[in-house]
């Protein structure tokens, strides 16, 4: 009985027409992941190109992105263009892109990062590669702060963490890369015992960033109303302080600032709540937005607006939730 001969599988370096180069056609489209593989230029990829005689590689038009959003006084709303996708291989990028494009891609990569202070009190901030790794608790770097933080309403912006320095009436700024530390004192602000900014919020200061400035919500010692300070995001200079006498801080559950307006949620623990009152700092007037609000897990101890993606982030009983702010231009 003769044995059958089995040859090793090989790929012909020609297509169906006999030409030794892959043939392109507009008749069929490949999935994006295969298109990326075909662009790598390895020997295996060349074999795949020969086997696939009808394929095309689409090139999306490149839309230039705006520069990093910084401090713009008296602006109402800034728009950000669509970002380009970050390539998977940094070495491939380094060979084919100029320095300016590399800088922009690195900025976009940093914008995907997330930071978290894991407890009500502590001296570490956790850095994550992106939101997916944050949800899986895959910590990339643990940064030790020079002074302990207090509360759940810290904010991270432009490479710096802004937080309440524990057991003091001071707001701290810590740059993670340079390790530079600055702070400012908000005199007569209450930061002791259970005198929290909001009802059962476990935070004495609520720090927020929008397109205009750094904002700090707090209340003075023995005063029932909510106060808000506007600070320079770079050097922590206090520009102004508003005393919102129509808003009792003990009757509010939490809040956030977007486009120069503070929105206050009535309760952070009831399933169905609402935003019944807001204050516009640039028009110096109260508003009644009457926006329905849902606390899915009934413990929303952090609410923060992100000026980059125009979304509100909520940390509700250990769950990270987001919702679009749906902001629009206002003429007056």
GROMACS .gro file of C-alpha atoms in nm:
model
  332
    1UNK     CA    1   0.000   0.000   0.000
    2UNK     CA    2   0.149   0.331  -0.109
    3UNK     CA    3   0.169   0.621   0.128
    4UNK     CA    4   0.015   0.953   0.031
    5UNK     CA    5   0.258   1.240   0.009
    6UNK     CA    6   0.171   1.545   0.216
    7UNK     CA    7   0.342   1.872   0.126
    8UNK     CA    8   0.371   2.169   0.355
    9UNK     CA    9   0.109   2.432   0.289
   10UNK     CA   10   0.244   2.738   0.106
   11UNK     CA   11   0.102   3.050  -0.047
   12UNK     CA   12   0.154   3.150  -0.405
   13UNK     CA   13   0.296   3.498  -0.440
   14UNK     CA   14   0.059   3.577  -0.726
   15UNK     CA   15  -0.305   3.667  -0.740
   16UNK     CA   16  -0.570   3.511  -0.966
   17UNK     CA   17  -0.456   3.718  -1.266
   18UNK     CA   18  -0.095   3.598  -1.239
   19UNK     CA   19   0.042   3.931  -1.120
   20UNK     CA   20   0.286   3.904  -0.829
   21UNK     CA   21   0.127   4.187  -0.633
   22UNK     CA   22  -0.201   4.205  -0.444
   23UNK     CA   23  -0.492   4.333  -0.645
   24UNK     CA   24  -0.715   4.606  -0.497
   25UNK     CA   25  -1.085   4.630  -0.564
   26UNK     CA   26  -1.358   4.859  -0.444
   27UNK     CA   27  -1.620   4.588  -0.455
   28UNK     CA   28  -1.578   4.453  -0.100
   29UNK     CA   29  -1.474   4.599   0.234
   30UNK     CA   30  -1.270   4.425   0.502
   31UNK     CA   31  -1.330   4.459   0.876
   32UNK     CA   32  -1.121   4.732   1.041
   33UNK     CA   33  -0.906   4.482   1.234
   34UNK     CA   34  -0.804   4.304   0.910
   35UNK     CA   35  -0.727   4.634   0.742
   36UNK     CA   36  -0.490   4.716   1.028
   37UNK     CA   37  -0.322   4.376   0.993
   38UNK     CA   38  -0.272   4.424   0.619
   39UNK     CA   39  -0.093   4.752   0.679
   40UNK     CA   40   0.175   4.595   0.900
   41UNK     CA   41   0.377   4.459   0.607
   42UNK     CA   42   0.498   4.129   0.756
   43UNK     CA   43   0.551   3.807   0.556
   44UNK     CA   44   0.234   3.653   0.694
   45UNK     CA   45   0.039   3.964   0.597
   46UNK     CA   46   0.177   3.941   0.240
   47UNK     CA   47   0.044   3.585   0.217
   48UNK     CA   48  -0.298   3.701   0.336
   49UNK     CA   49  -0.298   3.975   0.073
   50UNK     CA   50  -0.236   3.721  -0.202
   51UNK     CA   51  -0.516   3.495  -0.077
   52UNK     CA   52  -0.762   3.785  -0.055
   53UNK     CA   53  -0.783   3.908  -0.414
   54UNK     CA   54  -1.083   4.133  -0.358
   55UNK     CA   55  -1.023   4.374  -0.077
   56UNK     CA   56  -0.975   4.744  -0.028
   57UNK     CA   57  -0.823   4.958   0.244
   58UNK     CA   58  -1.020   5.266   0.333
   59UNK     CA   59  -0.853   5.577   0.466
   60UNK     CA   60  -1.070   5.801   0.680
   61UNK     CA   61  -1.016   6.173   0.628
   62UNK     CA   62  -0.800   6.313   0.905
   63UNK     CA   63  -0.967   6.587   1.106
   64UNK     CA   64  -0.727   6.815   1.292
   65UNK     CA   65  -0.801   6.840   1.663
   66UNK     CA   66  -0.800   7.152   1.870
   67UNK     CA   67  -0.530   7.227   2.125
   68UNK     CA   68  -0.566   7.124   2.486
   69UNK     CA   69  -0.839   7.317   2.663
   70UNK     CA   70  -0.698   7.558   2.917
   71UNK     CA   71  -0.843   7.849   3.114
   72UNK     CA   72  -1.066   8.083   2.913
   73UNK     CA   73  -1.223   8.366   3.116
   74UNK     CA   74  -1.595   8.437   3.061
   75UNK     CA   75  -1.647   8.169   2.796
   76UNK     CA   76  -1.984   7.992   2.798
   77UNK     CA   77  -1.902   7.671   2.615
   78UNK     CA   78  -1.613   7.526   2.416
   79UNK     CA   79  -1.650   7.254   2.156
   80UNK     CA   80  -1.395   6.980   2.088
   81UNK     CA   81  -1.357   6.808   1.754
   82UNK     CA   82  -1.352   6.433   1.701
   83UNK     CA   83  -1.026   6.267   1.802
   84UNK     CA   84  -0.825   6.039   1.579
   85UNK     CA   85  -0.770   5.678   1.685
   86UNK     CA   86  -0.449   5.602   1.870
   87UNK     CA   87  -0.245   5.336   1.684
   88UNK     CA   88  -0.160   5.019   1.876
   89UNK     CA   89   0.213   5.021   1.804
   90UNK     CA   90   0.413   5.319   1.930
   91UNK     CA   91   0.722   5.208   1.735
   92UNK     CA   92   0.528   5.221   1.408
   93UNK     CA   93   0.411   5.573   1.497
   94UNK     CA   94   0.762   5.691   1.578
   95UNK     CA   95   0.883   5.593   1.231
   96UNK     CA   96   0.607   5.753   1.029
   97UNK     CA   97   0.475   6.059   1.212
   98UNK     CA   98   0.630   6.397   1.269
   99UNK     CA   99   0.688   6.549   1.611
  100UNK     CA  100   0.374   6.765   1.609
  101UNK     CA  101   0.147   6.473   1.532
  102UNK     CA  102   0.317   6.262   1.798
  103UNK     CA  103   0.253   6.535   2.052
  104UNK     CA  104  -0.116   6.543   1.964
  105UNK     CA  105  -0.151   6.164   1.984
  106UNK     CA  106   0.020   6.162   2.323
  107UNK     CA  107  -0.227   6.425   2.448
  108UNK     CA  108  -0.518   6.213   2.329
  109UNK     CA  109  -0.366   5.908   2.498
  110UNK     CA  110  -0.343   6.101   2.826
  111UNK     CA  111  -0.706   6.208   2.794
  112UNK     CA  112  -0.804   5.840   2.806
  113UNK     CA  113  -0.639   5.798   3.145
  114UNK     CA  114  -0.838   5.794   3.469
  115UNK     CA  115  -0.742   5.873   3.828
  116UNK     CA  116  -0.909   5.766   4.151
  117UNK     CA  117  -0.873   5.840   4.522
  118UNK     CA  118  -0.985   5.502   4.661
  119UNK     CA  119  -1.125   5.604   5.002
  120UNK     CA  120  -1.275   5.894   5.198
  121UNK     CA  121  -0.931   5.963   5.347
  122UNK     CA  122  -0.583   5.870   5.234
  123UNK     CA  123  -0.254   5.976   5.078
  124UNK     CA  124  -0.256   5.779   4.748
  125UNK     CA  125  -0.413   5.847   4.410
  126UNK     CA  126  -0.441   5.559   4.161
  127UNK     CA  127  -0.369   5.605   3.791
  128UNK     CA  128  -0.533   5.384   3.525
  129UNK     CA  129  -0.456   5.348   3.154
  130UNK     CA  130  -0.820   5.403   3.061
  131UNK     CA  131  -1.173   5.372   3.190
  132UNK     CA  132  -1.192   5.000   3.111
  133UNK     CA  133  -0.894   4.932   3.338
  134UNK     CA  134  -1.050   5.148   3.607
  135UNK     CA  135  -1.363   4.933   3.602
  136UNK     CA  136  -1.147   4.620   3.628
  137UNK     CA  137  -0.932   4.781   3.902
  138UNK     CA  138  -0.610   4.732   3.705
  139UNK     CA  139  -0.396   5.005   3.863
  140UNK     CA  140  -0.105   5.126   3.649
  141UNK     CA  141   0.065   5.363   3.898
  142UNK     CA  142   0.007   5.451   4.264
  143UNK     CA  143   0.107   5.811   4.338
  144UNK     CA  144   0.179   5.909   4.698
  145UNK     CA  145   0.059   6.258   4.790
  146UNK     CA  146   0.269   6.492   5.007
  147UNK     CA  147  -0.032   6.551   5.236
  148UNK     CA  148  -0.341   6.342   5.304
  149UNK     CA  149  -0.667   6.415   5.126
  150UNK     CA  150  -1.013   6.424   5.280
  151UNK     CA  151  -1.349   6.365   5.112
  152UNK     CA  152  -1.471   6.221   4.784
  153UNK     CA  153  -1.496   6.534   4.570
  154UNK     CA  154  -1.138   6.580   4.448
  155UNK     CA  155  -1.077   6.652   4.079
  156UNK     CA  156  -0.795   6.579   3.833
  157UNK     CA  157  -0.716   6.824   3.551
  158UNK     CA  158  -0.417   6.888   3.319
  159UNK     CA  159  -0.186   6.655   3.508
  160UNK     CA  160  -0.269   6.788   3.856
  161UNK     CA  161  -0.486   6.660   4.139
  162UNK     CA  162  -0.688   6.924   4.326
  163UNK     CA  163  -0.803   6.807   4.667
  164UNK     CA  164  -0.891   6.909   5.022
  165UNK     CA  165  -0.589   6.880   5.249
  166UNK     CA  166  -0.713   6.685   5.550
  167UNK     CA  167  -0.775   6.867   5.881
  168UNK     CA  168  -0.721   7.211   5.724
  169UNK     CA  169  -0.929   7.470   5.534
  170UNK     CA  170  -0.687   7.443   5.240
  171UNK     CA  171  -0.728   7.337   4.878
  172UNK     CA  172  -0.417   7.164   4.743
  173UNK     CA  173  -0.280   7.125   4.391
  174UNK     CA  174  -0.032   6.845   4.324
  175UNK     CA  175   0.132   6.791   3.984
  176UNK     CA  176   0.199   6.420   3.948
  177UNK     CA  177   0.484   6.452   3.697
  178UNK     CA  178   0.687   6.735   3.852
  179UNK     CA  179   0.584   6.658   4.214
  180UNK     CA  180   0.515   7.028   4.264
  181UNK     CA  181   0.275   7.116   4.545
  182UNK     CA  182   0.073   7.436   4.599
  183UNK     CA  183  -0.217   7.523   4.826
  184UNK     CA  184  -0.456   7.805   4.913
  185UNK     CA  185  -0.648   7.871   5.233
  186UNK     CA  186  -1.022   7.943   5.229
  187UNK     CA  187  -1.054   8.136   5.550
  188UNK     CA  188  -1.336   8.060   5.794
  189UNK     CA  189  -1.452   7.760   5.592
  190UNK     CA  190  -1.593   7.480   5.806
  191UNK     CA  191  -1.397   7.154   5.793
  192UNK     CA  192  -1.459   6.986   6.128
  193UNK     CA  193  -1.681   6.716   6.278
  194UNK     CA  194  -1.986   6.630   6.067
  195UNK     CA  195  -2.029   6.980   5.920
  196UNK     CA  196  -2.014   6.859   5.560
  197UNK     CA  197  -2.085   7.068   5.253
  198UNK     CA  198  -2.387   6.858   5.156
  199UNK     CA  199  -2.624   6.644   5.356
  200UNK     CA  200  -2.429   6.333   5.468
  201UNK     CA  201  -2.177   6.378   5.185
  202UNK     CA  202  -1.862   6.301   5.390
  203UNK     CA  203  -1.686   6.596   5.219
  204UNK     CA  204  -1.616   6.943   5.352
  205UNK     CA  205  -1.529   7.085   5.008
  206UNK     CA  206  -1.665   7.002   4.664
  207UNK     CA  207  -1.403   7.082   4.396
  208UNK     CA  208  -1.502   7.116   4.032
  209UNK     CA  209  -1.348   7.218   3.698
  210UNK     CA  210  -1.530   7.347   3.391
  211UNK     CA  211  -1.432   7.541   3.077
  212UNK     CA  212  -1.383   7.860   3.278
  213UNK     CA  213  -1.209   7.801   3.610
  214UNK     CA  214  -1.162   7.594   3.923
  215UNK     CA  215  -1.464   7.606   4.155
  216UNK     CA  216  -1.489   7.514   4.524
  217UNK     CA  217  -1.823   7.463   4.700
  218UNK     CA  218  -1.814   7.494   5.081
  219UNK     CA  219  -1.985   7.667   5.371
  220UNK     CA  220  -1.860   7.901   5.639
  221UNK     CA  221  -1.854   7.816   6.009
  222UNK     CA  222  -2.202   7.846   6.166
  223UNK     CA  223  -2.358   7.955   5.835
  224UNK     CA  224  -2.644   7.759   5.673
  225UNK     CA  225  -2.599   7.879   5.314
  226UNK     CA  226  -2.375   7.739   5.043
  227UNK     CA  227  -2.072   7.939   4.930
  228UNK     CA  228  -1.875   7.900   4.606
  229UNK     CA  229  -1.522   8.024   4.536
  230UNK     CA  230  -1.379   8.078   4.188
  231UNK     CA  231  -1.004   8.007   4.163
  232UNK     CA  232  -0.738   8.033   3.897
  233UNK     CA  233  -0.665   7.680   3.790
  234UNK     CA  234  -0.290   7.747   3.753
  235UNK     CA  235  -0.187   7.943   4.064
  236UNK     CA  236  -0.497   7.896   4.288
  237UNK     CA  237  -0.565   8.269   4.316
  238UNK     CA  238  -0.914   8.330   4.456
  239UNK     CA  239  -1.096   8.560   4.213
  240UNK     CA  240  -1.436   8.578   4.378
  241UNK     CA  241  -1.666   8.416   4.634
  242UNK     CA  242  -2.045   8.389   4.605
  243UNK     CA  243  -2.266   8.341   4.913
  244UNK     CA  244  -2.579   8.167   4.783
  245UNK     CA  245  -2.811   8.266   5.066
  246UNK     CA  246  -3.115   8.107   4.901
  247UNK     CA  247  -2.951   7.762   4.908
  248UNK     CA  248  -2.924   7.574   5.237
  249UNK     CA  249  -2.624   7.344   5.204
  250UNK     CA  250  -2.781   7.088   5.442
  251UNK     CA  251  -3.078   7.047   5.206
  252UNK     CA  252  -2.864   6.953   4.905
  253UNK     CA  253  -2.731   6.603   4.828
  254UNK     CA  254  -2.452   6.690   4.584
  255UNK     CA  255  -2.374   6.910   4.286
  256UNK     CA  256  -2.150   6.991   3.991
  257UNK     CA  257  -2.045   7.295   3.787
  258UNK     CA  258  -2.075   7.311   3.407
  259UNK     CA  259  -2.019   7.618   3.189
  260UNK     CA  260  -2.022   7.860   3.482
  261UNK     CA  261  -2.343   7.722   3.637
  262UNK     CA  262  -2.366   7.516   3.956
  263UNK     CA  263  -2.637   7.248   3.948
  264UNK     CA  264  -2.751   7.107   4.281
  265UNK     CA  265  -2.917   6.768   4.326
  266UNK     CA  266  -3.175   6.754   4.602
  267UNK     CA  267  -3.079   6.408   4.730
  268UNK     CA  268  -2.791   6.167   4.666
  269UNK     CA  269  -2.961   5.873   4.841
  270UNK     CA  270  -3.319   5.866   4.713
  271UNK     CA  271  -3.377   5.670   4.393
  272UNK     CA  272  -3.575   5.951   4.230
  273UNK     CA  273  -3.448   6.302   4.289
  274UNK     CA  274  -3.422   6.625   4.090
  275UNK     CA  275  -3.215   6.934   4.023
  276UNK     CA  276  -3.448   7.203   4.148
  277UNK     CA  277  -3.210   7.496   4.174
  278UNK     CA  278  -2.898   7.625   4.001
  279UNK     CA  279  -2.694   7.943   4.000
  280UNK     CA  280  -2.537   8.114   3.699
  281UNK     CA  281  -2.216   8.285   3.814
  282UNK     CA  282  -2.171   8.498   3.501
  283UNK     CA  283  -2.526   8.632   3.502
  284UNK     CA  284  -2.553   8.642   3.883
  285UNK     CA  285  -2.896   8.486   3.891
  286UNK     CA  286  -3.070   8.178   4.028
  287UNK     CA  287  -3.233   7.929   3.794
  288UNK     CA  288  -3.492   7.654   3.834
  289UNK     CA  289  -3.397   7.387   3.581
  290UNK     CA  290  -3.633   7.121   3.727
  291UNK     CA  291  -3.428   6.832   3.588
  292UNK     CA  292  -3.527   6.482   3.698
  293UNK     CA  293  -3.239   6.288   3.850
  294UNK     CA  294  -3.201   5.916   3.927
  295UNK     CA  295  -2.958   5.772   4.181
  296UNK     CA  296  -2.942   5.415   4.055
  297UNK     CA  297  -2.761   5.275   4.360
  298UNK     CA  298  -2.875   5.539   4.611
  299UNK     CA  299  -2.533   5.657   4.724
  300UNK     CA  300  -2.399   5.914   4.476
  301UNK     CA  301  -2.119   6.064   4.683
  302UNK     CA  302  -1.933   6.210   4.382
  303UNK     CA  303  -2.064   6.408   4.083
  304UNK     CA  304  -1.825   6.581   3.846
  305UNK     CA  305  -1.850   6.743   3.503
  306UNK     CA  306  -1.569   6.671   3.255
  307UNK     CA  307  -1.511   6.969   3.020
  308UNK     CA  308  -1.321   6.749   2.772
  309UNK     CA  309  -1.601   6.510   2.677
  310UNK     CA  310  -1.897   6.716   2.808
  311UNK     CA  311  -2.018   6.436   3.035
  312UNK     CA  312  -2.111   6.417   3.402
  313UNK     CA  313  -1.939   6.138   3.597
  314UNK     CA  314  -2.110   5.989   3.904
  315UNK     CA  315  -1.959   5.753   4.158
  316UNK     CA  316  -2.266   5.579   4.301
  317UNK     CA  317  -2.211   5.314   4.571
  318UNK     CA  318  -1.893   5.192   4.403
  319UNK     CA  319  -2.029   5.207   4.047
  320UNK     CA  320  -1.891   5.457   3.795
  321UNK     CA  321  -2.173   5.605   3.586
  322UNK     CA  322  -2.170   5.871   3.314
  323UNK     CA  323  -2.434   6.075   3.137
  324UNK     CA  324  -2.417   6.344   2.865
  325UNK     CA  325  -2.456   6.700   2.987
  326UNK     CA  326  -2.646   6.805   2.669
  327UNK     CA  327  -2.529   7.164   2.692
  328UNK     CA  328  -2.610   7.431   2.434
  329UNK     CA  329  -2.505   7.786   2.360
  330UNK     CA  330  -2.697   8.058   2.542
  331UNK     CA  331  -2.724   8.401   2.384
  332UNK     CA  332  -2.817   8.590   2.699
   0.00000   0.00000   0.00000
